[in-house]
Short mmCIF file of C-alpha atoms and ligand atoms in Angstrom, two decimals:
data_model
loop_
_atom_site.label_atom_id
_atom_site.label_comp_id
_atom_site.label_asym_id
_atom_site.label_seq_id
_atom_site.Cartn_x
_atom_site.Cartn_y
_atom_site.Cartn_z
CA UNK A 1 -11.79 32.59 1.17
CA UNK A 2 -12.60 30.91 -2.13
CA UNK A 3 -8.94 30.89 -3.10
CA UNK A 4 -7.85 29.33 0.20
CA UNK A 5 -10.49 26.65 -0.24
CA UNK A 6 -9.30 25.89 -3.78
CA UNK A 7 -5.67 25.68 -2.73
CA UNK A 8 -6.66 23.27 0.04
CA UNK A 9 -8.72 21.24 -2.40
CA UNK A 10 -5.82 21.10 -4.89
CA UNK A 11 -3.43 19.90 -2.20
CA UNK A 12 -5.74 17.14 -1.00
CA UNK A 13 -6.50 15.97 -4.50
CA UNK A 14 -2.87 16.03 -5.58
CA UNK A 15 -3.80 17.51 -8.93
CA UNK A 16 -5.24 20.87 -9.73
CA UNK A 17 -7.34 22.32 -12.49
CA UNK A 18 -6.40 25.94 -11.74
CA UNK A 19 -4.01 27.75 -14.08
CA UNK A 20 -0.43 26.92 -13.22
CA UNK A 21 1.95 29.67 -12.25
CA UNK A 22 4.74 27.69 -13.90
CA UNK A 23 5.74 28.22 -17.54
CA UNK A 24 4.06 25.34 -19.37
CA UNK A 25 3.96 24.16 -22.98
CA UNK A 26 0.20 23.78 -22.73
CA UNK A 27 -0.35 27.41 -21.75
CA UNK A 28 2.10 28.68 -24.40
CA UNK A 29 0.13 26.72 -26.98
CA UNK A 30 -3.25 27.90 -25.68
CA UNK A 31 -2.20 31.57 -25.91
CA UNK A 32 -0.81 31.20 -29.44
CA UNK A 33 -3.85 29.21 -30.60
CA UNK A 34 -6.14 31.97 -29.41
CA UNK A 35 -4.12 34.98 -30.60
CA UNK A 36 -3.31 33.55 -34.04
CA UNK A 37 -6.70 31.94 -34.69
CA UNK A 38 -8.36 32.93 -38.02
CA UNK A 39 -11.16 34.75 -36.17
CA UNK A 40 -8.62 37.30 -34.85
CA UNK A 41 -8.05 38.30 -38.50
CA UNK A 42 -4.39 39.20 -38.03
CA UNK A 43 -4.83 41.57 -35.03
CA UNK A 44 -4.64 44.72 -37.14
CA UNK A 45 -4.64 47.97 -35.08
CA UNK A 46 -8.04 49.61 -35.03
CA UNK A 47 -9.94 46.37 -35.75
CA UNK A 48 -12.03 44.05 -33.56
CA UNK A 49 -9.33 41.36 -33.69
CA UNK A 50 -6.72 43.69 -32.23
CA UNK A 51 -9.12 44.87 -29.50
CA UNK A 52 -10.06 41.28 -28.65
CA UNK A 53 -6.39 40.41 -28.29
CA UNK A 54 -5.94 43.35 -25.89
CA UNK A 55 -8.93 42.20 -23.82
CA UNK A 56 -7.50 38.67 -23.70
CA UNK A 57 -4.20 40.05 -22.35
CA UNK A 58 -5.99 41.95 -19.59
CA UNK A 59 -7.90 38.80 -18.66
CA UNK A 60 -4.63 36.86 -18.42
CA UNK A 61 -2.92 39.62 -16.40
CA UNK A 62 -5.80 39.58 -13.90
CA UNK A 63 -5.68 35.78 -13.68
CA UNK A 64 -1.96 35.96 -12.92
CA UNK A 65 -2.38 38.63 -10.24
CA UNK A 66 -0.64 41.33 -12.29
CA UNK A 67 -1.85 44.86 -11.46
CA UNK A 68 -2.35 47.76 -13.82
CA UNK A 69 0.07 50.66 -13.45
CA UNK A 70 -2.37 53.24 -12.08
CA UNK A 71 -6.05 52.94 -13.02
CA UNK A 72 -6.00 51.11 -16.33
CA UNK A 73 -4.16 48.33 -18.12
CA UNK A 74 -4.58 50.29 -21.36
CA UNK A 75 -2.32 53.03 -22.68
CA UNK A 76 -4.29 54.34 -25.64
CA UNK A 77 -2.76 56.16 -28.58
CA UNK A 78 -3.44 57.16 -32.16
CA UNK A 79 -1.49 55.22 -34.78
CA UNK A 80 -0.67 56.57 -38.22
CA UNK A 81 -0.96 53.51 -40.46
CA UNK A 82 1.36 52.51 -43.28
CA UNK A 83 -0.03 52.62 -46.79
CA UNK A 84 1.14 51.21 -50.12
CA UNK A 85 3.36 53.30 -52.36
CA UNK A 86 1.33 55.88 -54.22
CA UNK A 87 -1.58 55.90 -51.76
CA UNK A 88 -2.05 59.44 -50.52
CA UNK A 89 -4.65 59.34 -47.74
CA UNK A 90 -3.20 58.45 -44.35
CA UNK A 91 -5.46 56.43 -42.08
CA UNK A 92 -5.27 57.08 -38.35
CA UNK A 93 -6.66 54.55 -35.88
CA UNK A 94 -7.07 54.27 -32.12
CA UNK A 95 -5.20 51.39 -30.48
CA UNK A 96 -3.49 50.65 -27.18
CA UNK A 97 -0.55 49.17 -25.36
CA UNK A 98 -1.50 46.77 -22.57
CA UNK A 99 0.59 47.43 -19.46
CA UNK A 100 0.94 45.42 -16.26
CA UNK A 101 2.99 45.98 -13.13
CA UNK A 102 4.74 43.81 -10.56
CA UNK A 103 6.21 45.77 -7.67
CA UNK A 104 9.64 44.77 -6.40
CA UNK A 105 10.19 43.89 -2.75
CA UNK A 106 13.43 45.72 -1.98
CA UNK A 107 12.64 49.10 -0.34
CA UNK A 108 15.26 50.88 -2.46
CA UNK A 109 15.66 48.82 -5.62
CA UNK A 110 11.89 48.66 -6.25
CA UNK A 111 12.23 52.20 -7.59
CA UNK A 112 14.19 50.74 -10.49
CA UNK A 113 12.27 49.04 -13.30
CA UNK A 114 12.85 46.31 -15.81
CA UNK A 115 10.51 46.38 -18.78
CA UNK A 116 9.61 43.16 -20.56
CA UNK A 117 7.63 43.49 -23.76
CA UNK A 118 6.34 41.99 -26.98
CA UNK A 119 4.10 43.38 -29.70
CA UNK A 120 0.68 41.77 -30.10
CA UNK A 121 -0.43 43.44 -33.34
CA UNK A 122 0.11 42.04 -36.81
CA UNK A 123 -0.71 42.78 -40.44
CA UNK A 124 -4.42 41.99 -40.55
CA UNK A 125 -5.39 41.05 -44.10
CA UNK A 126 -1.99 42.00 -45.55
CA UNK A 127 -1.23 45.34 -47.16
CA UNK A 128 1.81 47.58 -47.21
CA UNK A 129 4.14 45.50 -44.99
CA UNK A 130 3.14 42.06 -46.31
CA UNK A 131 5.59 40.03 -48.41
CA UNK A 132 2.52 39.25 -50.53
CA UNK A 133 1.09 42.79 -50.75
CA UNK A 134 -1.45 41.90 -53.41
CA UNK A 135 -2.92 38.93 -51.53
CA UNK A 136 -5.91 39.79 -49.37
CA UNK A 137 -5.92 37.03 -46.74
CA UNK A 138 -5.64 36.69 -42.97
CA UNK A 139 -2.01 37.09 -41.91
CA UNK A 140 -2.28 35.18 -38.63
CA UNK A 141 1.13 36.20 -37.29
CA UNK A 142 1.64 33.07 -35.20
CA UNK A 143 5.39 33.53 -34.89
CA UNK A 144 5.14 37.30 -35.48
CA UNK A 145 4.18 37.86 -32.76
CA UNK A 146 1.64 35.64 -31.05
CA UNK A 147 4.73 33.69 -29.97
CA UNK A 148 6.33 36.66 -28.19
CA UNK A 149 3.00 37.66 -26.65
CA UNK A 150 2.50 34.13 -25.30
CA UNK A 151 6.03 34.18 -23.87
CA UNK A 152 5.25 37.54 -22.25
CA UNK A 153 2.14 36.06 -20.57
CA UNK A 154 3.92 32.94 -19.34
CA UNK A 155 7.04 34.71 -18.04
CA UNK A 156 5.03 37.42 -16.29
CA UNK A 157 2.68 34.86 -14.74
CA UNK A 158 5.67 33.14 -13.13
CA UNK A 159 7.18 36.49 -12.09
CA UNK A 160 3.93 37.47 -10.36
CA UNK A 161 3.82 34.15 -8.50
CA UNK A 162 7.39 34.74 -7.27
CA UNK A 163 7.19 38.49 -6.72
CA UNK A 164 8.26 38.28 -3.08
CA UNK A 165 11.73 37.29 -4.30
CA UNK A 166 12.04 40.12 -6.87
CA UNK A 167 14.09 43.14 -5.78
CA UNK A 168 13.44 45.48 -8.71
CA UNK A 169 9.97 46.20 -10.12
CA UNK A 170 8.80 44.82 -13.46
CA UNK A 171 6.68 46.59 -16.09
CA UNK A 172 5.06 44.23 -18.60
CA UNK A 173 4.02 45.75 -21.93
CA UNK A 174 2.22 44.24 -24.90
CA UNK A 175 2.75 46.84 -27.63
CA UNK A 176 0.39 47.62 -30.48
CA UNK A 177 1.24 49.00 -33.94
CA UNK A 178 4.80 47.64 -34.00
CA UNK A 179 4.31 46.63 -37.62
CA UNK A 180 3.40 50.25 -38.44
CA UNK A 181 6.84 51.51 -37.34
CA UNK A 182 7.33 50.62 -33.64
CA UNK A 183 4.49 53.02 -32.81
CA UNK A 184 3.42 51.51 -29.46
CA UNK A 185 6.92 51.47 -28.01
CA UNK A 186 7.63 54.95 -29.38
CA UNK A 187 4.47 56.16 -27.67
CA UNK A 188 5.48 54.51 -24.40
CA UNK A 189 8.98 56.00 -24.40
CA UNK A 190 7.51 59.43 -25.15
CA UNK A 191 4.85 58.96 -22.44
CA UNK A 192 6.58 56.66 -19.95
CA UNK A 193 4.68 55.75 -16.80
CA UNK A 194 7.88 56.10 -14.75
CA UNK A 195 10.91 58.33 -15.37
CA UNK A 196 13.02 56.78 -18.14
CA UNK A 197 16.11 57.14 -15.95
CA UNK A 198 14.57 54.54 -13.61
CA UNK A 199 14.12 51.95 -16.40
CA UNK A 200 17.32 49.91 -16.20
CA UNK A 201 16.72 47.31 -18.90
CA UNK A 202 14.20 46.54 -21.63
CA UNK A 203 13.73 42.93 -22.74
CA UNK A 204 11.84 42.39 -26.01
CA UNK A 205 10.58 39.22 -27.66
CA UNK A 206 9.62 39.31 -31.32
CA UNK A 207 9.31 35.98 -33.17
CA UNK A 208 10.45 33.44 -30.58
CA UNK A 209 8.34 30.49 -31.76
CA UNK A 210 10.50 28.82 -34.37
CA UNK A 211 13.56 27.51 -32.53
CA UNK A 212 15.67 25.33 -34.82
CA UNK A 213 17.08 21.86 -34.07
CA UNK A 214 20.40 23.41 -32.97
CA UNK A 215 18.37 25.23 -30.31
CA UNK A 216 19.64 28.67 -31.26
CA UNK A 217 18.21 31.70 -29.51
CA UNK A 218 19.44 34.96 -31.03
CA UNK A 219 19.76 38.17 -29.12
CA UNK A 220 21.07 41.68 -29.64
CA UNK A 221 22.12 44.21 -27.02
CA UNK A 222 23.90 41.94 -24.53
CA UNK A 223 26.80 44.40 -24.22
CA UNK A 224 24.50 47.38 -23.65
CA UNK A 225 24.74 46.83 -19.87
CA UNK A 226 27.71 45.84 -17.76
CA UNK A 227 28.11 42.09 -17.30
CA UNK A 228 25.50 41.31 -19.96
CA UNK A 229 27.66 39.30 -22.36
CA UNK A 230 29.01 36.98 -19.65
CA UNK A 231 25.60 36.46 -18.07
CA UNK A 232 23.74 35.70 -21.30
CA UNK A 233 26.38 33.19 -22.41
CA UNK A 234 26.49 31.49 -19.02
CA UNK A 235 22.76 30.69 -18.93
CA UNK A 236 22.72 28.58 -22.12
CA UNK A 237 23.95 25.24 -20.74
CA UNK A 238 21.76 25.55 -17.64
CA UNK A 239 18.60 25.74 -19.77
CA UNK A 240 19.87 23.45 -22.53
CA UNK A 241 19.93 25.90 -25.46
CA UNK A 242 22.61 27.57 -27.59
CA UNK A 243 22.27 31.32 -27.20
CA UNK A 244 23.75 33.42 -30.00
CA UNK A 245 24.82 36.44 -27.97
CA UNK A 246 25.35 39.60 -30.01
CA UNK A 247 26.96 42.56 -28.28
CA UNK A 248 24.84 45.17 -30.06
CA UNK A 249 23.26 44.45 -33.47
CA UNK A 250 20.08 45.80 -31.95
CA UNK A 251 17.81 45.11 -34.94
CA UNK A 252 14.40 46.56 -35.64
CA UNK A 253 11.77 45.77 -33.04
CA UNK A 254 10.29 47.62 -30.06
CA UNK A 255 13.45 47.51 -27.91
CA UNK A 256 15.01 49.99 -30.37
CA UNK A 257 12.68 52.71 -29.01
CA UNK A 258 14.23 52.18 -25.56
CA UNK A 259 17.80 51.84 -26.85
CA UNK A 260 17.45 55.26 -28.50
CA UNK A 261 16.77 56.64 -25.01
CA UNK A 262 20.05 55.18 -23.70
CA UNK A 263 18.38 52.29 -21.91
CA UNK A 264 20.08 48.85 -21.98
CA UNK A 265 18.17 46.33 -24.09
CA UNK A 266 17.98 42.65 -24.93
CA UNK A 267 16.08 41.83 -28.12
CA UNK A 268 15.27 38.13 -28.60
CA UNK A 269 14.19 36.08 -31.63
CA UNK A 270 14.55 32.55 -32.98
CA UNK A 271 15.36 33.54 -36.56
CA UNK A 272 13.64 34.37 -39.84
CA UNK A 273 11.73 31.98 -42.13
CA UNK A 274 9.92 31.92 -45.49
CA UNK A 275 6.53 32.45 -43.83
CA UNK A 276 7.56 35.82 -42.37
CA UNK A 277 4.88 38.47 -43.12
CA UNK A 278 2.81 36.09 -45.24
CA UNK A 279 -0.57 34.39 -44.66
CA UNK A 280 1.42 31.18 -43.99
CA UNK A 281 2.86 32.27 -40.62
CA UNK A 282 0.64 29.63 -39.04
CA UNK A 283 0.18 28.21 -35.53
CA UNK A 284 1.00 24.68 -36.67
CA UNK A 285 4.58 25.68 -37.48
CA UNK A 286 5.37 26.84 -33.93
CA UNK A 287 7.94 24.85 -31.97
CA UNK A 288 6.12 24.85 -28.64
CA UNK A 289 8.81 22.88 -26.78
CA UNK A 290 11.44 25.27 -28.16
CA UNK A 291 9.46 28.28 -27.03
CA UNK A 292 9.23 26.84 -23.51
CA UNK A 293 13.07 26.82 -23.43
CA UNK A 294 13.10 30.43 -24.66
CA UNK A 295 10.78 31.39 -21.77
CA UNK A 296 12.89 29.51 -19.22
CA UNK A 297 16.05 31.21 -20.44
CA UNK A 298 14.57 34.72 -20.42
CA UNK A 299 12.98 34.15 -17.00
CA UNK A 300 16.36 33.14 -15.62
CA UNK A 301 18.10 36.14 -17.18
CA UNK A 302 15.44 38.60 -16.05
CA UNK A 303 15.34 37.44 -12.43
CA UNK A 304 19.14 37.38 -12.20
CA UNK A 305 19.35 40.97 -13.42
CA UNK A 306 16.33 42.15 -11.38
CA UNK A 307 17.92 40.83 -8.20
CA UNK A 308 21.50 41.92 -8.60
CA UNK A 309 22.75 44.28 -5.91
CA UNK A 310 25.09 46.28 -8.14
CA UNK A 311 23.61 49.06 -10.30
CA UNK A 312 22.73 48.20 -13.93
CA UNK A 313 24.73 50.56 -16.11
CA UNK A 314 24.14 51.50 -19.76
CA UNK A 315 27.19 50.79 -21.94
CA UNK A 316 26.87 52.59 -25.29
CA UNK A 317 28.32 51.04 -28.43
CA UNK A 318 31.76 52.35 -29.31
CA UNK A 319 31.54 53.28 -32.97
CA UNK A 320 34.80 52.70 -34.82
ZN1 ZN B 401 7.17 41.29 -35.08
#
């Protein structure tokens, strides 16, 4: 009742204060500003900042009308943390993937799944994986990977609003402990919520906030499913970006865990920079307008693939 009233109110007033189901620069910025704020202390697994980020994601999923898969949005696991060379005790911490679900509308194809994901953890105060391992300071991880997490929230919000037109089902995953060795995605592929054979594509976003002036968006894996290369190239002009479409060159983020299970993947990023894995990977350096284009492009790709009538087939790399 309340919702109907609000919708009516919005229509009469012409403007609306409710969250928009469209992908907007403002919402991308809001998500990044929250996730990469100094008080989150670098979202290190097992810390309050990481748990707060997970709670924020659940809040956003609920706001967007995204359901949990089963009873909980959380998939908890134990992460073995990286330590500096020479350190002998291995810390283990509890952390969690945050998983949402949008059911497809086609009676048959809804039993096939497309996973879209991004890791939300980062390096905390530095340590073993920092480029400045002896500096103890908040590593805010604005590009790595508040940017990908924000893109995940915006794309999935729009998917949920348009779910009636989606044939296949979508699983949305914010992974934890990526920086510790892809641990969240490894855990998911070892404990998948649906049979792996029914996951037809995994789309990953890791560092998508620093698009350059040439509007390059890099991706690996486009040839890992039939028709991928042609599709990914064709969408560039429509959105107004220059996609750099790599056939394989799968790289080193969470999509690799799926690729190893013979699942087609697309791994997206906007390129490296000097602030990578340092305390200087700051919110102010994010190209918000560029990230909006990244979201538009991935949304277009995802919906095209989710709605195609032909099966989505894994095409393994032919090693010479
Ligand atoms: Zn990352």
